[in-house]
Amino acid sequence: MSQNKLLIDIGSTYFKVCANGNIEQHFRDFNKDIFDDLTSKCNETISKFKKDEVFICSSANGGLTTLIIGVTNSFSLKFATNIAYNSGINIINTVLYQDIDTTSIPSDLIDVVIIVGGINSVSNVFDEKLFNFLQNLNYSNVVFAGTTQDAEYLNSNIKNLVVIENIINNKLHVVEEPLKEYLTNLYQADIEGKEDIKHLYDLTSNQIYSTPYIVNKTLPLIDTKFAAVNPFILIDIGGATTDIHYSKDLSMDNMVTQNEYDRLVFKKLGVYKSKESLIFAAKNNEFVYELLAHLKVTENIFNEDSPKALRVLMQLAIFLVLYKVSDAHPLYIKLKLNLLKSIVLTGGITKVLTFDEATDIISFFYKKILNSDIYPSIIMDYDYDIWTLGITQQ
């Protein structure tokens, strides 16, 4: 651990302060803004450090949501979906352009709409159908990463459109960096735009990063602290989201090549702020009743507010996130879970579940979904400090 540095992670339910290797953890007071809560509880520690010695990351914003409009499933939608997932963006829907007239329009606010399709030698890919769809959509940002020949036409008809390089080159290969950089910067801007987060710049002269980004920086260093064996995944289950970080070698369909590790962010699989959506996802899973029976509870557990109910929700979150990246689920990136050697668990889950409870749910998943009695070794980040390895690795 670096000396003379103060490391702070602001989560949706906890904040953690690490001073020269010593960790403090505090449950957030939601009646106070983050700055006031943090300084009231940790001012004695914070006052010992200069602003350039303070490093902060945050997952309190819960991530961004996107809707992707593409021309083909095999190229534009496939490429854009892969890039968005690996940028930590939560995809709520994908729309095949030929079906846009019959696609139901989400009522929720969408943080960013991504429009893709066509190689640069092709024109007239998009028409009025796109503009009509967008007029009825509630969104904050819109970006076009499709054929350059349609860029001017779209730019003149879509307010505040951001035009970037096409994600598909003329050889039908993916061009990932422009869209990935745009989405990463948008995620960063969302964090910094939160009033609570902006106030934290009173404490630091360093850039405040998203916690999923920082954890990804940690993964190449993880064996300095834990006995994690490659290939491994790291599952971070918190109050607002569940994030899964994985080696790109585990992806069955991974076109992104720049990073050794990538991540998915499930915005609706947290256990505090997104508790209701987690329960909804669980109730709609075909294995839920068998899973509840295995845990020796009934569906009534969803109506309880108790330590036992919280443990069950944590176990369900583990099962659901593994399910969503397995062969059993067609909508997400598929990971080669049968090749895993280790699963590292971090986040609020390590304060709730015992090692045996985590092992129980993972072994159930491997038996039920993968038909295997063999499952990876399980590593619990009980100190909830795995993020400290990566926060200064800029």
mmCIF file of C-alpha atoms in Angstrom:
data_model
loop_
_atom_site.group_PDB
_atom_site.id
_atom_site.type_symbol
_atom_site.label_atom_id
_atom_site.label_comp_id
_atom_site.label_asym_id
_atom_site.label_seq_id
_atom_site.Cartn_x
_atom_site.Cartn_y
_atom_site.Cartn_z
ATOM 1 C CA MET A 1 0.000 0.000 0.000
ATOM 2 C CA SER A 2 1.296 3.443 -0.929
ATOM 3 C CA GLN A 3 2.317 5.570 1.987
ATOM 4 C CA ASN A 4 1.079 9.122 2.607
ATOM 5 C CA LYS A 5 -1.997 8.639 0.470
ATOM 6 C CA LEU A 6 -5.646 8.746 1.454
ATOM 7 C CA LEU A 7 -7.906 6.504 -0.626
ATOM 8 C CA ILE A 8 -11.686 7.014 -0.546
ATOM 9 C CA ASP A 9 -14.428 4.979 -2.227
ATOM 10 C CA ILE A 10 -17.956 6.391 -2.205
ATOM 11 C CA GLY A 11 -20.529 3.662 -2.729
ATOM 12 C CA SER A 12 -24.292 3.827 -2.901
ATOM 13 C CA THR A 13 -24.639 2.538 0.676
ATOM 14 C CA TYR A 14 -21.147 2.592 2.219
ATOM 15 C CA PHE A 15 -18.068 4.735 1.968
ATOM 16 C CA LYS A 16 -14.612 3.394 2.672
ATOM 17 C CA VAL A 17 -11.526 5.343 3.716
ATOM 18 C CA CYS A 18 -8.056 3.795 3.522
ATOM 19 C CA ALA A 19 -5.167 5.677 5.150
ATOM 20 C CA ASN A 20 -1.803 3.951 4.695
ATOM 21 C CA GLY A 21 -3.365 0.503 4.726
ATOM 22 C CA ASN A 22 -5.891 1.061 7.533
ATOM 23 C CA ILE A 23 -9.506 0.769 6.374
ATOM 24 C CA GLU A 24 -12.505 2.580 7.840
ATOM 25 C CA GLN A 25 -16.005 1.688 6.643
ATOM 26 C CA HIS A 26 -19.141 3.685 7.312
ATOM 27 C CA PHE A 27 -22.789 3.163 6.381
ATOM 28 C CA ARG A 28 -23.958 6.332 4.660
ATOM 29 C CA ASP A 29 -26.397 8.726 6.324
ATOM 30 C CA PHE A 30 -28.827 9.450 3.492
ATOM 31 C CA ASN A 31 -30.138 12.524 5.308
ATOM 32 C CA LYS A 32 -26.797 14.230 4.659
ATOM 33 C CA ASP A 33 -24.985 14.937 1.434
ATOM 34 C CA ILE A 34 -21.909 12.794 0.840
ATOM 35 C CA PHE A 35 -19.367 15.514 1.628
ATOM 36 C CA ASP A 36 -20.949 16.408 4.969
ATOM 37 C CA ASP A 37 -21.403 12.765 5.940
ATOM 38 C CA LEU A 38 -17.845 11.866 4.996
ATOM 39 C CA THR A 39 -16.205 14.810 6.727
ATOM 40 C CA SER A 40 -18.279 14.470 9.887
ATOM 41 C CA LYS A 41 -17.234 10.846 10.310
ATOM 42 C CA CYS A 42 -13.665 10.926 8.993
ATOM 43 C CA ASN A 43 -12.451 14.505 9.368
ATOM 44 C CA GLU A 44 -9.692 13.545 11.791
ATOM 45 C CA THR A 45 -8.216 11.218 9.169
ATOM 46 C CA ILE A 46 -8.869 13.454 6.154
ATOM 47 C CA SER A 47 -7.250 16.501 7.794
ATOM 48 C CA LYS A 48 -3.879 14.720 7.875
ATOM 49 C CA PHE A 49 -3.556 14.671 4.069
ATOM 50 C CA LYS A 50 -2.936 17.302 1.391
ATOM 51 C CA LYS A 51 -5.305 17.534 -1.555
ATOM 52 C CA ASP A 52 -2.817 15.917 -3.939
ATOM 53 C CA GLU A 53 -2.512 12.958 -1.557
ATOM 54 C CA VAL A 54 -6.246 12.182 -1.661
ATOM 55 C CA PHE A 55 -7.584 9.760 -4.300
ATOM 56 C CA ILE A 56 -11.352 9.247 -4.666
ATOM 57 C CA CYS A 57 -13.530 6.870 -6.669
ATOM 58 C CA SER A 58 -17.309 6.546 -6.624
ATOM 59 C CA SER A 59 -20.090 4.210 -7.700
ATOM 60 C CA ALA A 60 -22.793 6.314 -6.050
ATOM 61 C CA ASN A 61 -24.261 7.397 -9.397
ATOM 62 C CA GLY A 62 -25.289 3.833 -10.238
ATOM 63 C CA GLY A 63 -24.057 3.868 -13.830
ATOM 64 C CA LEU A 64 -25.574 4.937 -17.144
ATOM 65 C CA THR A 65 -28.352 3.364 -19.213
ATOM 66 C CA THR A 66 -28.349 3.135 -22.996
ATOM 67 C CA LEU A 67 -30.597 2.135 -25.877
ATOM 68 C CA ILE A 68 -28.865 1.037 -29.075
ATOM 69 C CA ILE A 69 -30.363 1.370 -32.553
ATOM 70 C CA GLY A 70 -28.575 -0.673 -35.223
ATOM 71 C CA VAL A 71 -29.120 -1.814 -38.783
ATOM 72 C CA THR A 72 -28.019 -5.458 -38.468
ATOM 73 C CA ASN A 73 -27.848 -7.944 -35.617
ATOM 74 C CA SER A 74 -24.646 -9.502 -36.937
ATOM 75 C CA PHE A 75 -22.620 -6.288 -37.263
ATOM 76 C CA SER A 76 -23.791 -2.884 -36.000
ATOM 77 C CA LEU A 77 -25.885 -4.048 -33.025
ATOM 78 C CA LYS A 78 -23.414 -6.780 -32.127
ATOM 79 C CA PHE A 79 -20.388 -4.447 -32.253
ATOM 80 C CA ALA A 80 -22.063 -1.555 -30.405
ATOM 81 C CA THR A 81 -23.456 -3.835 -27.694
ATOM 82 C CA ASN A 82 -20.015 -5.300 -27.077
ATOM 83 C CA ILE A 83 -18.392 -1.870 -26.838
ATOM 84 C CA ALA A 84 -21.112 -0.516 -24.537
ATOM 85 C CA TYR A 85 -20.892 -3.455 -22.128
ATOM 86 C CA ASN A 86 -17.145 -3.132 -21.950
ATOM 87 C CA SER A 87 -17.481 0.576 -21.198
ATOM 88 C CA GLY A 88 -19.552 -0.213 -18.116
ATOM 89 C CA ILE A 89 -22.827 0.959 -19.662
ATOM 90 C CA ASN A 90 -26.156 -0.675 -18.827
ATOM 91 C CA ILE A 91 -28.069 -1.637 -21.972
ATOM 92 C CA ILE A 92 -31.813 -1.517 -21.411
ATOM 93 C CA ASN A 93 -32.817 -2.289 -24.987
ATOM 94 C CA THR A 94 -31.530 -2.840 -28.521
ATOM 95 C CA VAL A 95 -33.596 -1.930 -31.557
ATOM 96 C CA LEU A 96 -33.149 -3.463 -35.003
ATOM 97 C CA TYR A 97 -33.778 -0.575 -37.369
ATOM 98 C CA GLN A 98 -36.087 -2.527 -39.701
ATOM 99 C CA ASP A 99 -38.367 -3.140 -36.684
ATOM 100 C CA ILE A 100 -38.262 0.396 -35.276
ATOM 101 C CA ASP A 101 -41.870 1.152 -36.260
ATOM 102 C CA THR A 102 -43.197 -1.719 -34.136
ATOM 103 C CA THR A 103 -40.776 -1.426 -31.209
ATOM 104 C CA SER A 104 -42.273 -0.356 -27.880
ATOM 105 C CA ILE A 105 -40.719 2.817 -26.519
ATOM 106 C CA PRO A 106 -39.306 2.657 -22.971
ATOM 107 C CA SER A 107 -40.846 5.118 -20.535
ATOM 108 C CA ASP A 108 -37.733 5.479 -18.355
ATOM 109 C CA LEU A 109 -35.182 8.215 -18.940
ATOM 110 C CA ILE A 110 -32.303 6.848 -21.031
ATOM 111 C CA ASP A 111 -28.883 8.381 -20.432
ATOM 112 C CA VAL A 112 -27.557 7.819 -23.951
ATOM 113 C CA VAL A 113 -28.940 6.588 -27.271
ATOM 114 C CA ILE A 114 -26.388 4.984 -29.603
ATOM 115 C CA ILE A 115 -27.167 4.914 -33.346
ATOM 116 C CA VAL A 116 -25.016 2.673 -35.540
ATOM 117 C CA GLY A 117 -25.133 1.066 -38.957
ATOM 118 C CA GLY A 118 -23.678 1.016 -42.459
ATOM 119 C CA ILE A 119 -20.097 1.132 -43.693
ATOM 120 C CA ASN A 120 -18.759 4.474 -44.929
ATOM 121 C CA SER A 121 -19.263 3.609 -48.608
ATOM 122 C CA VAL A 122 -23.024 3.265 -48.057
ATOM 123 C CA SER A 123 -25.567 6.109 -47.791
ATOM 124 C CA ASN A 124 -29.292 6.609 -47.136
ATOM 125 C CA VAL A 125 -29.319 4.008 -44.373
ATOM 126 C CA PHE A 126 -31.585 6.051 -42.071
ATOM 127 C CA ASP A 127 -34.795 7.969 -42.695
ATOM 128 C CA GLU A 128 -37.763 9.636 -40.984
ATOM 129 C CA LYS A 129 -38.546 6.489 -38.959
ATOM 130 C CA LEU A 130 -35.510 7.193 -36.803
ATOM 131 C CA PHE A 131 -36.536 10.792 -36.082
ATOM 132 C CA ASN A 132 -40.097 9.790 -35.208
ATOM 133 C CA PHE A 133 -38.833 7.162 -32.783
ATOM 134 C CA LEU A 134 -36.452 9.588 -31.071
ATOM 135 C CA GLN A 135 -39.154 12.236 -30.707
ATOM 136 C CA ASN A 136 -41.115 9.884 -28.465
ATOM 137 C CA LEU A 137 -38.082 8.729 -26.488
ATOM 138 C CA ASN A 138 -36.980 10.319 -23.205
ATOM 139 C CA TYR A 139 -33.174 10.573 -23.358
ATOM 140 C CA SER A 140 -30.313 12.861 -22.299
ATOM 141 C CA ASN A 141 -27.591 12.191 -24.889
ATOM 142 C CA VAL A 142 -27.471 10.773 -28.406
ATOM 143 C CA VAL A 143 -24.415 9.645 -30.379
ATOM 144 C CA PHE A 144 -24.055 8.499 -33.993
ATOM 145 C CA ALA A 145 -21.260 6.060 -34.870
ATOM 146 C CA GLY A 146 -22.452 4.850 -38.257
ATOM 147 C CA THR A 147 -21.839 5.568 -41.932
ATOM 148 C CA THR A 148 -20.189 8.950 -42.532
ATOM 149 C CA GLN A 149 -22.416 9.531 -45.568
ATOM 150 C CA ASP A 150 -25.511 9.797 -43.335
ATOM 151 C CA ALA A 151 -23.831 11.883 -40.616
ATOM 152 C CA GLU A 152 -24.755 15.312 -41.987
ATOM 153 C CA TYR A 153 -28.372 14.263 -42.637
ATOM 154 C CA LEU A 154 -28.773 12.937 -39.075
ATOM 155 C CA ASN A 155 -26.967 15.905 -37.557
ATOM 156 C CA SER A 156 -29.388 18.329 -39.190
ATOM 157 C CA ASN A 157 -32.432 16.422 -37.918
ATOM 158 C CA ILE A 158 -31.399 15.302 -34.400
ATOM 159 C CA LYS A 159 -30.815 17.987 -31.798
ATOM 160 C CA ASN A 160 -27.496 17.845 -29.921
ATOM 161 C CA LEU A 161 -26.336 14.785 -31.841
ATOM 162 C CA VAL A 162 -22.713 13.824 -31.220
ATOM 163 C CA VAL A 163 -21.088 12.353 -34.339
ATOM 164 C CA ILE A 164 -18.021 10.121 -33.921
ATOM 165 C CA GLU A 165 -16.072 7.689 -36.075
ATOM 166 C CA ASN A 166 -17.966 4.718 -37.498
ATOM 167 C CA ILE A 167 -17.600 1.564 -35.386
ATOM 168 C CA ILE A 168 -17.556 -0.525 -38.609
ATOM 169 C CA ASN A 169 -14.785 -0.137 -41.169
ATOM 170 C CA ASN A 170 -15.077 -1.105 -44.824
ATOM 171 C CA LYS A 171 -13.684 -4.568 -44.033
ATOM 172 C CA LEU A 172 -16.563 -5.078 -41.560
ATOM 173 C CA HIS A 173 -14.193 -5.021 -38.595
ATOM 174 C CA VAL A 174 -14.974 -3.256 -35.332
ATOM 175 C CA VAL A 175 -13.454 0.143 -34.558
ATOM 176 C CA GLU A 176 -13.920 0.322 -30.816
ATOM 177 C CA GLU A 177 -11.977 3.233 -29.391
ATOM 178 C CA PRO A 178 -14.026 6.312 -30.479
ATOM 179 C CA LEU A 179 -17.328 4.989 -29.073
ATOM 180 C CA LYS A 180 -15.656 3.481 -26.021
ATOM 181 C CA GLU A 181 -13.913 6.776 -25.257
ATOM 182 C CA TYR A 182 -17.171 8.709 -25.695
ATOM 183 C CA LEU A 183 -19.086 6.389 -23.345
ATOM 184 C CA THR A 184 -16.300 6.326 -20.753
ATOM 185 C CA ASN A 185 -16.128 10.133 -20.753
ATOM 186 C CA LEU A 186 -19.911 10.345 -20.476
ATOM 187 C CA TYR A 187 -19.835 7.997 -17.481
ATOM 188 C CA GLN A 188 -17.109 10.152 -15.945
ATOM 189 C CA ALA A 189 -19.049 13.354 -16.596
ATOM 190 C CA ASP A 190 -22.122 11.850 -14.951
ATOM 191 C CA ILE A 191 -20.132 11.145 -11.796
ATOM 192 C CA GLU A 192 -18.604 14.614 -11.717
ATOM 193 C CA GLY A 193 -21.957 16.229 -12.509
ATOM 194 C CA LYS A 194 -23.567 14.942 -9.323
ATOM 195 C CA GLU A 195 -23.692 17.749 -6.792
ATOM 196 C CA ASP A 196 -22.602 15.436 -3.979
ATOM 197 C CA ILE A 197 -19.611 14.253 -5.988
ATOM 198 C CA LYS A 198 -18.553 17.699 -7.219
ATOM 199 C CA HIS A 199 -18.281 18.863 -3.613
ATOM 200 C CA LEU A 200 -15.638 16.171 -3.021
ATOM 201 C CA TYR A 201 -13.186 18.127 -5.170
ATOM 202 C CA ASP A 202 -12.789 20.319 -2.108
ATOM 203 C CA LEU A 203 -10.824 17.359 -0.700
ATOM 204 C CA THR A 204 -8.733 16.307 -3.698
ATOM 205 C CA SER A 205 -6.815 17.769 -6.620
ATOM 206 C CA ASN A 206 -6.876 14.399 -8.406
ATOM 207 C CA GLN A 207 -9.569 13.261 -10.833
ATOM 208 C CA ILE A 208 -12.473 11.338 -9.301
ATOM 209 C CA TYR A 209 -12.993 8.049 -11.162
ATOM 210 C CA SER A 210 -15.816 5.528 -11.283
ATOM 211 C CA THR A 211 -15.282 2.564 -8.954
ATOM 212 C CA PRO A 212 -15.853 -0.058 -11.715
ATOM 213 C CA TYR A 213 -13.075 1.621 -13.716
ATOM 214 C CA ILE A 214 -10.766 1.520 -10.692
ATOM 215 C CA VAL A 215 -11.576 -2.118 -9.924
ATOM 216 C CA ASN A 216 -10.722 -3.011 -13.524
ATOM 217 C CA LYS A 217 -7.331 -1.372 -12.961
ATOM 218 C CA THR A 218 -6.937 -3.641 -9.935
ATOM 219 C CA LEU A 219 -7.369 -6.978 -11.703
ATOM 220 C CA PRO A 220 -3.830 -7.375 -13.087
ATOM 221 C CA LEU A 221 -2.567 -6.784 -9.522
ATOM 222 C CA ILE A 222 -5.037 -9.031 -7.726
ATOM 223 C CA ASP A 223 -2.604 -11.887 -7.159
ATOM 224 C CA THR A 224 -0.501 -9.606 -4.944
ATOM 225 C CA LYS A 225 -3.289 -9.761 -2.362
ATOM 226 C CA PHE A 226 -5.434 -12.815 -3.096
ATOM 227 C CA ALA A 227 -4.821 -16.385 -4.202
ATOM 228 C CA ALA A 228 -6.863 -15.886 -7.353
ATOM 229 C CA VAL A 229 -5.978 -18.258 -10.180
ATOM 230 C CA ASN A 230 -6.478 -17.296 -13.818
ATOM 231 C CA PRO A 231 -8.875 -17.361 -15.452
ATOM 232 C CA PHE A 232 -11.040 -15.684 -12.806
ATOM 233 C CA ILE A 233 -13.960 -13.304 -12.542
ATOM 234 C CA LEU A 234 -14.631 -10.693 -9.880
ATOM 235 C CA ILE A 235 -18.219 -10.013 -8.824
ATOM 236 C CA ASP A 236 -18.863 -6.746 -6.983
ATOM 237 C CA ILE A 237 -22.335 -6.721 -5.445
ATOM 238 C CA GLY A 238 -23.344 -3.425 -3.888
ATOM 239 C CA GLY A 239 -26.399 -1.369 -3.093
ATOM 240 C CA ALA A 240 -27.162 0.050 -6.536
ATOM 241 C CA THR A 241 -25.478 -2.283 -9.007
ATOM 242 C CA THR A 242 -23.810 -5.624 -9.473
ATOM 243 C CA ASP A 243 -20.637 -5.462 -11.562
ATOM 244 C CA ILE A 244 -18.783 -8.396 -13.056
ATOM 245 C CA HIS A 245 -15.165 -8.030 -14.151
ATOM 246 C CA TYR A 246 -13.631 -10.730 -16.325
ATOM 247 C CA SER A 247 -10.661 -11.623 -18.478
ATOM 248 C CA LYS A 248 -11.488 -11.049 -22.141
ATOM 249 C CA ASP A 249 -10.248 -14.589 -22.819
ATOM 250 C CA LEU A 250 -13.406 -15.846 -21.116
ATOM 251 C CA SER A 251 -15.737 -14.168 -23.584
ATOM 252 C CA MET A 252 -17.208 -16.353 -26.290
ATOM 253 C CA ASP A 253 -17.777 -13.390 -28.581
ATOM 254 C CA ASN A 254 -15.341 -10.681 -27.574
ATOM 255 C CA MET A 255 -14.273 -8.233 -30.249
ATOM 256 C CA VAL A 256 -12.780 -5.633 -27.921
ATOM 257 C CA THR A 257 -9.025 -6.027 -27.888
ATOM 258 C CA GLN A 258 -7.472 -3.091 -26.062
ATOM 259 C CA ASN A 259 -7.954 -4.186 -22.454
ATOM 260 C CA GLU A 260 -6.882 -7.369 -20.728
ATOM 261 C CA TYR A 261 -9.998 -7.228 -18.545
ATOM 262 C CA ASP A 262 -13.514 -5.987 -19.263
ATOM 263 C CA ARG A 263 -16.619 -5.431 -17.206
ATOM 264 C CA LEU A 264 -20.389 -5.567 -17.243
ATOM 265 C CA VAL A 265 -22.546 -3.403 -15.004
ATOM 266 C CA PHE A 266 -26.019 -4.642 -14.040
ATOM 267 C CA LYS A 267 -27.744 -1.485 -12.879
ATOM 268 C CA LYS A 268 -30.870 -3.288 -11.691
ATOM 269 C CA LEU A 269 -29.246 -6.036 -9.638
ATOM 270 C CA GLY A 270 -28.263 -4.144 -6.485
ATOM 271 C CA VAL A 271 -29.690 -5.063 -3.096
ATOM 272 C CA TYR A 272 -30.581 -1.654 -1.631
ATOM 273 C CA LYS A 273 -31.368 1.066 -4.186
ATOM 274 C CA SER A 274 -32.430 -1.445 -6.846
ATOM 275 C CA LYS A 275 -33.859 -4.049 -4.505
ATOM 276 C CA GLU A 276 -37.260 -4.116 -6.203
ATOM 277 C CA SER A 277 -35.773 -4.714 -9.663
ATOM 278 C CA LEU A 278 -33.595 -7.493 -8.233
ATOM 279 C CA ILE A 279 -36.677 -9.173 -6.775
ATOM 280 C CA PHE A 280 -38.503 -8.698 -10.092
ATOM 281 C CA ALA A 281 -35.612 -10.363 -11.965
ATOM 282 C CA ALA A 282 -35.570 -13.215 -9.460
ATOM 283 C CA LYS A 283 -39.325 -13.820 -9.704
ATOM 284 C CA ASN A 284 -39.058 -13.974 -13.483
ATOM 285 C CA ASN A 285 -36.233 -16.480 -13.491
ATOM 286 C CA GLU A 286 -37.302 -20.010 -14.373
ATOM 287 C CA PHE A 287 -35.233 -21.485 -11.548
ATOM 288 C CA VAL A 288 -36.440 -19.165 -8.767
ATOM 289 C CA TYR A 289 -38.708 -21.635 -6.941
ATOM 290 C CA GLU A 290 -36.158 -24.408 -7.064
ATOM 291 C CA LEU A 291 -33.539 -21.943 -5.860
ATOM 292 C CA LEU A 292 -35.705 -20.722 -2.972
ATOM 293 C CA ALA A 293 -36.443 -24.305 -2.003
ATOM 294 C CA HIS A 294 -32.713 -25.010 -2.013
ATOM 295 C CA LEU A 295 -32.224 -22.046 0.338
ATOM 296 C CA LYS A 296 -35.087 -23.391 2.515
ATOM 297 C CA VAL A 297 -37.247 -20.269 2.162
ATOM 298 C CA THR A 298 -40.450 -19.389 0.324
ATOM 299 C CA GLU A 299 -41.414 -16.478 -1.902
ATOM 300 C CA ASN A 300 -42.593 -14.665 1.238
ATOM 301 C CA ILE A 301 -38.941 -13.843 1.908
ATOM 302 C CA PHE A 302 -39.251 -11.078 -0.697
ATOM 303 C CA ASN A 303 -41.705 -9.238 1.571
ATOM 304 C CA GLU A 304 -39.468 -9.430 4.628
ATOM 305 C CA ASP A 305 -37.041 -6.816 5.885
ATOM 306 C CA SER A 306 -34.658 -8.924 7.923
ATOM 307 C CA PRO A 307 -31.014 -10.055 7.972
ATOM 308 C CA LYS A 308 -32.107 -13.408 6.560
ATOM 309 C CA ALA A 309 -33.964 -11.729 3.687
ATOM 310 C CA LEU A 310 -30.890 -9.636 2.900
ATOM 311 C CA ARG A 311 -28.696 -12.758 2.769
ATOM 312 C CA VAL A 312 -31.149 -14.411 0.373
ATOM 313 C CA LEU A 313 -31.118 -11.316 -1.877
ATOM 314 C CA MET A 314 -27.322 -11.388 -1.931
ATOM 315 C CA GLN A 315 -27.373 -15.060 -2.904
ATOM 316 C CA LEU A 316 -29.954 -14.375 -5.600
ATOM 317 C CA ALA A 317 -27.771 -11.574 -6.992
ATOM 318 C CA ILE A 318 -24.854 -14.003 -7.341
ATOM 319 C CA PHE A 319 -27.038 -16.572 -9.083
ATOM 320 C CA LEU A 320 -28.636 -14.038 -11.435
ATOM 321 C CA VAL A 321 -25.403 -12.387 -12.540
ATOM 322 C CA LEU A 322 -23.846 -15.778 -13.313
ATOM 323 C CA TYR A 323 -27.036 -16.805 -15.100
ATOM 324 C CA LYS A 324 -26.982 -13.648 -17.248
ATOM 325 C CA VAL A 325 -23.496 -14.380 -18.586
ATOM 326 C CA SER A 326 -24.015 -18.114 -19.081
ATOM 327 C CA ASP A 327 -25.247 -20.130 -22.059
ATOM 328 C CA ALA A 328 -28.684 -20.150 -20.417
ATOM 329 C CA HIS A 329 -29.242 -16.456 -21.127
ATOM 330 C CA PRO A 330 -29.180 -15.180 -24.731
ATOM 331 C CA LEU A 331 -29.123 -11.414 -24.168
ATOM 332 C CA TYR A 332 -25.730 -10.813 -22.557
ATOM 333 C CA ILE A 333 -22.118 -11.513 -23.367
ATOM 334 C CA LYS A 334 -21.494 -15.192 -22.760
ATOM 335 C CA LEU A 335 -18.560 -16.164 -20.584
ATOM 336 C CA LYS A 336 -16.864 -19.563 -20.552
ATOM 337 C CA LEU A 337 -17.820 -20.219 -16.938
ATOM 338 C CA ASN A 338 -16.800 -23.861 -17.262
ATOM 339 C CA LEU A 339 -13.175 -22.691 -17.580
ATOM 340 C CA LEU A 340 -13.145 -20.570 -14.431
ATOM 341 C CA LYS A 341 -10.577 -21.350 -11.759
ATOM 342 C CA SER A 342 -11.558 -18.646 -9.246
ATOM 343 C CA ILE A 343 -14.481 -16.368 -8.385
ATOM 344 C CA VAL A 344 -13.605 -13.311 -6.281
ATOM 345 C CA LEU A 345 -16.486 -11.684 -4.382
ATOM 346 C CA THR A 346 -16.272 -8.090 -3.182
ATOM 347 C CA GLY A 347 -18.583 -5.228 -2.283
ATOM 348 C CA GLY A 348 -21.290 -5.137 0.359
ATOM 349 C CA ILE A 349 -21.869 -8.849 -0.136
ATOM 350 C CA THR A 350 -18.746 -9.683 1.896
ATOM 351 C CA LYS A 351 -20.315 -7.972 4.907
ATOM 352 C CA VAL A 352 -23.483 -10.059 4.644
ATOM 353 C CA LEU A 353 -22.707 -13.554 3.390
ATOM 354 C CA THR A 354 -20.482 -16.113 4.988
ATOM 355 C CA PHE A 355 -18.051 -18.097 2.866
ATOM 356 C CA ASP A 356 -20.326 -21.151 3.173
ATOM 357 C CA GLU A 357 -23.406 -19.204 2.018
ATOM 358 C CA ALA A 358 -21.544 -17.894 -1.031
ATOM 359 C CA THR A 359 -20.172 -21.339 -1.796
ATOM 360 C CA ASP A 360 -23.641 -22.880 -1.483
ATOM 361 C CA ILE A 361 -25.194 -20.641 -4.134
ATOM 362 C CA ILE A 362 -22.275 -20.963 -6.554
ATOM 363 C CA SER A 363 -22.232 -24.748 -6.267
ATOM 364 C CA PHE A 364 -26.018 -24.765 -6.850
ATOM 365 C CA PHE A 365 -25.519 -22.686 -10.011
ATOM 366 C CA TYR A 366 -22.823 -24.974 -11.364
ATOM 367 C CA LYS A 367 -24.884 -28.083 -10.697
ATOM 368 C CA LYS A 368 -28.165 -26.722 -12.015
ATOM 369 C CA ILE A 369 -27.068 -24.567 -14.948
ATOM 370 C CA LEU A 370 -23.739 -26.078 -16.002
ATOM 371 C CA ASN A 371 -24.454 -29.673 -14.915
ATOM 372 C CA SER A 372 -21.162 -29.797 -13.066
ATOM 373 C CA ASP A 373 -20.284 -30.920 -9.565
ATOM 374 C CA ILE A 374 -17.004 -29.018 -9.854
ATOM 375 C CA TYR A 375 -16.985 -25.272 -9.261
ATOM 376 C CA PRO A 376 -14.245 -22.608 -9.014
ATOM 377 C CA SER A 377 -12.434 -21.696 -5.818
ATOM 378 C CA ILE A 378 -14.206 -18.842 -4.031
ATOM 379 C CA ILE A 379 -12.340 -15.863 -2.594
ATOM 380 C CA MET A 380 -14.028 -13.324 -0.314
ATOM 381 C CA ASP A 381 -12.670 -9.778 -0.103
ATOM 382 C CA TYR A 382 -13.720 -9.450 3.539
ATOM 383 C CA ASP A 383 -11.861 -6.166 4.033
ATOM 384 C CA TYR A 384 -13.761 -4.703 1.061
ATOM 385 C CA ASP A 385 -10.532 -3.047 -0.061
ATOM 386 C CA ILE A 386 -9.722 -4.597 -3.422
ATOM 387 C CA TRP A 387 -10.260 -1.196 -5.069
ATOM 388 C CA THR A 388 -7.273 0.212 -3.152
ATOM 389 C CA LEU A 389 -4.881 -1.741 -5.380
ATOM 390 C CA GLY A 390 -5.933 0.134 -8.508
ATOM 391 C CA ILE A 391 -6.918 3.635 -7.471
ATOM 392 C CA THR A 392 -3.418 5.109 -7.864
ATOM 393 C CA GLN A 393 -2.607 3.088 -11.015
ATOM 394 C CA GLN A 394 -3.247 5.901 -13.467
#
